[in-house]
PDB file of C-alpha atoms in Angstrom:
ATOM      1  CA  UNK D1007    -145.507  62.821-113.650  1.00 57.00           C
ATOM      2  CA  UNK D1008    -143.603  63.298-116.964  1.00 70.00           C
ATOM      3  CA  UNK D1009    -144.703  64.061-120.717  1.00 91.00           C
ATOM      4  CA  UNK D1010    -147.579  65.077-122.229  1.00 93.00           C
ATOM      5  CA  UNK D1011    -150.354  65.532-120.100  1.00 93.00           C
ATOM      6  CA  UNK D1012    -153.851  66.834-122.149  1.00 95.00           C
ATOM      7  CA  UNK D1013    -154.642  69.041-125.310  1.00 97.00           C
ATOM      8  CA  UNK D1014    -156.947  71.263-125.544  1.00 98.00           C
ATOM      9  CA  UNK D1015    -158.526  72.337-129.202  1.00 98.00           C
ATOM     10  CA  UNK D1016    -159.408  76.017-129.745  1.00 98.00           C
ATOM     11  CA  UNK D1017    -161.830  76.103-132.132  1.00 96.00           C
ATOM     12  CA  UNK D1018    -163.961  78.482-130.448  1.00 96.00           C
ATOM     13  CA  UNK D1019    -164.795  81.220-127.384  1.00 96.00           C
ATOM     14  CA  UNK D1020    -165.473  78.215-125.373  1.00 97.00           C
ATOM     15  CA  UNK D1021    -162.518  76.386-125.916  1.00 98.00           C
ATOM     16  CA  UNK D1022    -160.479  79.447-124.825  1.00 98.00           C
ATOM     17  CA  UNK D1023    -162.438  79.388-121.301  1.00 98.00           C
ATOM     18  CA  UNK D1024    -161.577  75.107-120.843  1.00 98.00           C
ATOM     19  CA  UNK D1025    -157.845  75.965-122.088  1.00 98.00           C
ATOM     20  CA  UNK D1026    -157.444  78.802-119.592  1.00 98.00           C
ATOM     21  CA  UNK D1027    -159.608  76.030-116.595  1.00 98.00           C
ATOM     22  CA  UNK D1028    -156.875  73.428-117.705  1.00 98.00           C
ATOM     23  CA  UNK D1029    -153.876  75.570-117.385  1.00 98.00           C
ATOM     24  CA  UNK D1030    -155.354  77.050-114.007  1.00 98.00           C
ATOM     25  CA  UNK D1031    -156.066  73.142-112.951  1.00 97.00           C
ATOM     26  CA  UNK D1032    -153.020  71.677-114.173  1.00 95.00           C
ATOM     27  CA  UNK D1033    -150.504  74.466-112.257  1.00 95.00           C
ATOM     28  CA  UNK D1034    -152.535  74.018-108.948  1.00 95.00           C
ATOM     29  CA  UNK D1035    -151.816  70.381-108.932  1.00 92.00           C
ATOM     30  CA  UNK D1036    -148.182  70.724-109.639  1.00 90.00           C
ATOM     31  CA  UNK D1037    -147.969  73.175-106.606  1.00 90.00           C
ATOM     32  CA  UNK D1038    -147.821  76.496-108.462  1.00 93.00           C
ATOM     33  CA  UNK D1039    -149.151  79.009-105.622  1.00 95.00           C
ATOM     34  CA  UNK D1040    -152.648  80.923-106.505  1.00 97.00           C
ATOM     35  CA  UNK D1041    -151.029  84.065-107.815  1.00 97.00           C
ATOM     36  CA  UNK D1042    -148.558  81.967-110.012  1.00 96.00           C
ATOM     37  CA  UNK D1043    -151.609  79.975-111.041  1.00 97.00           C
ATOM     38  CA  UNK D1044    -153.773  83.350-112.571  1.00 97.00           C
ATOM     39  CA  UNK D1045    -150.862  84.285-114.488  1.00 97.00           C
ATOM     40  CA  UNK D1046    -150.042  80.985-115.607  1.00 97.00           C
ATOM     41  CA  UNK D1047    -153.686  80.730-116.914  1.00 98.00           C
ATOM     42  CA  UNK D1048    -154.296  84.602-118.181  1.00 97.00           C
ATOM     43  CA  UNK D1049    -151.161  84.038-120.237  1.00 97.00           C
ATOM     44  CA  UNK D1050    -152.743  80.477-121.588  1.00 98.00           C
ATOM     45  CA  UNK D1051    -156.329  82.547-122.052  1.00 97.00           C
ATOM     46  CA  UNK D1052    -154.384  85.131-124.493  1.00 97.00           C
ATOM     47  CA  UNK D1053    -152.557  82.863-126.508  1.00 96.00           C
ATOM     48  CA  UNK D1054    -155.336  80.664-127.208  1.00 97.00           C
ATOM     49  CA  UNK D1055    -157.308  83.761-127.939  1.00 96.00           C
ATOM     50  CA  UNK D1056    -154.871  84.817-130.245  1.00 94.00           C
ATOM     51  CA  UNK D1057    -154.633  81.365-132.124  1.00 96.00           C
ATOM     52  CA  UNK D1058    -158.808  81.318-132.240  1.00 96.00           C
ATOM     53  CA  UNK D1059    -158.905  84.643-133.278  1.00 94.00           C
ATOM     54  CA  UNK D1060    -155.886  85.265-135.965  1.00 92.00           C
ATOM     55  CA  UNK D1061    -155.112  82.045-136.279  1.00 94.00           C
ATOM     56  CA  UNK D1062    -157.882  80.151-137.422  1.00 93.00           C
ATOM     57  CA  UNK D1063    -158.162  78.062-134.003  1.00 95.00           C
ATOM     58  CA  UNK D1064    -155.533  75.968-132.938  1.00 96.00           C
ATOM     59  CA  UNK D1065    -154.469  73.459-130.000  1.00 98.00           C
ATOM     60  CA  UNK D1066    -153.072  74.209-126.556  1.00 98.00           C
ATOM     61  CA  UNK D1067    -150.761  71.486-125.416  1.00 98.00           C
ATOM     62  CA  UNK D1068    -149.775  70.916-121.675  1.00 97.00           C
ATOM     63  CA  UNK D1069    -146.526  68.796-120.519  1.00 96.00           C
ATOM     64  CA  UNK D1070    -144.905  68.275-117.649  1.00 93.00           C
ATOM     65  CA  UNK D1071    -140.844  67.551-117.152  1.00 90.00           C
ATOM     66  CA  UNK D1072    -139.769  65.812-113.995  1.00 86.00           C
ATOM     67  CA  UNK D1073    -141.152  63.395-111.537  1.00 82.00           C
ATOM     68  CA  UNK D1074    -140.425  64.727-108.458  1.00 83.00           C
ATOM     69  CA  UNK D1075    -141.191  68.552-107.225  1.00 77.00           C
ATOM     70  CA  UNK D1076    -139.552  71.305-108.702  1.00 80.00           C
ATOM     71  CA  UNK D1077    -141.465  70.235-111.880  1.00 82.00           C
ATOM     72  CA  UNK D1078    -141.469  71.916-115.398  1.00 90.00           C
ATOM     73  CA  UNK D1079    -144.824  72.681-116.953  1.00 93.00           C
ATOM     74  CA  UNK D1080    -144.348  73.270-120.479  1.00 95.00           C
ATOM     75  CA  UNK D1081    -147.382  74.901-122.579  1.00 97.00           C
ATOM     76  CA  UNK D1082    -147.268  75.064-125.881  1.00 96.00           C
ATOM     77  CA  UNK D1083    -149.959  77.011-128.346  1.00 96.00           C
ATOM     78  CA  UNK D1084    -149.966  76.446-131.991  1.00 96.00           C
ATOM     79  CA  UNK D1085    -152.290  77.401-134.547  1.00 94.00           C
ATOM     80  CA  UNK D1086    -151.970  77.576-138.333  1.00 89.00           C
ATOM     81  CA  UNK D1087    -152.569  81.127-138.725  1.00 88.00           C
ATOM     82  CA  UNK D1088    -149.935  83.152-141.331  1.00 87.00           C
ATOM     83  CA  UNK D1089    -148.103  84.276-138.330  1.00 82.00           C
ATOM     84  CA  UNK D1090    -146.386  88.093-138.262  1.00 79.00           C
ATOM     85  CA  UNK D1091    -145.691  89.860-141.540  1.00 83.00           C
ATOM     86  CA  UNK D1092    -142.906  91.718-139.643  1.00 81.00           C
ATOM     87  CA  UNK D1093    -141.698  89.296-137.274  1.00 76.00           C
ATOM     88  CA  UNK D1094    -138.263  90.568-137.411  1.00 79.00           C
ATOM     89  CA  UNK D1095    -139.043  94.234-137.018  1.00 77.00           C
ATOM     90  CA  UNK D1096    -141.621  93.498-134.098  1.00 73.00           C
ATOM     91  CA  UNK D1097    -138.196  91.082-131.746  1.00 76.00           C
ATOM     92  CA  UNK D1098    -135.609  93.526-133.337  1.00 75.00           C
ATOM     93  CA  UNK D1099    -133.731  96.629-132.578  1.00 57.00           C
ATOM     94  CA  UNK D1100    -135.444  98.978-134.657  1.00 59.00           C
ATOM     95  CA  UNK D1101    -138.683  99.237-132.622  1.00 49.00           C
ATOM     96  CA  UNK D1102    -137.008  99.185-129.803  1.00 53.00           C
ATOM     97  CA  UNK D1103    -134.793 102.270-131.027  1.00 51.00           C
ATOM     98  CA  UNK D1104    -138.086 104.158-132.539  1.00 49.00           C
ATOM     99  CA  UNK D1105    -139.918 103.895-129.388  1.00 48.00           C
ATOM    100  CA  UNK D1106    -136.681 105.605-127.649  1.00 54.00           C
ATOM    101  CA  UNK D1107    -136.778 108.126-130.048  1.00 53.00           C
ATOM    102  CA  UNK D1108    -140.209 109.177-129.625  1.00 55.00           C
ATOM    103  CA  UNK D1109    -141.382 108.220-132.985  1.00 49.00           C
TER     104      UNK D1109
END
């Protein structure tokens, strides 16, 4: 198994529930044990949430890398939502350093 495998639309609460089924679905087949397989789909269930809910809805794209076990599942969430104002405060240093400093 190699390359794209489904996508999922998230267009609303219910796509969010068959995004998070898919990602749960897709992991057990590729061998991903039961705990591995709830976080794989939680983390699938956010995202998609996120895209639905500040992004305007979205797509949830699952892909696989490799034919043979170990394989790579690749998920990828994309919406087309203005994304973070302060990206570069949110990844950088200075929150990091303010929630050091108490503040």
């Amino acid at each position: 198994m190699n390359g794209k495998l489904l996508t999922v639309r998230v267009n609303g609460e219910h796509d969010i529930v068959v995004a998070r089924q898919r990602a749960r679905q897709i992991a057990a087949k590729l061998g991903f044990d039961v705990t591995e397989q709830t976080r794989i789909a939680t983390a699938v269930s956010e995202l998609a949430r996120n895209a639905f809910q500040y992004g305007g809805g979205g797509a949830v794209e699952y892909s696989v890398e490799g034919a043979i076990p170990p394989q790579l599942l690749s998920v990828q969430v994309r919406d087309q939502g203005p994304g973070i104002a302060n990206l570069d405060d949110v990844l950088g240093k200075r929150v990091v350093a303010t929630r050091l400093a108490g503040n």
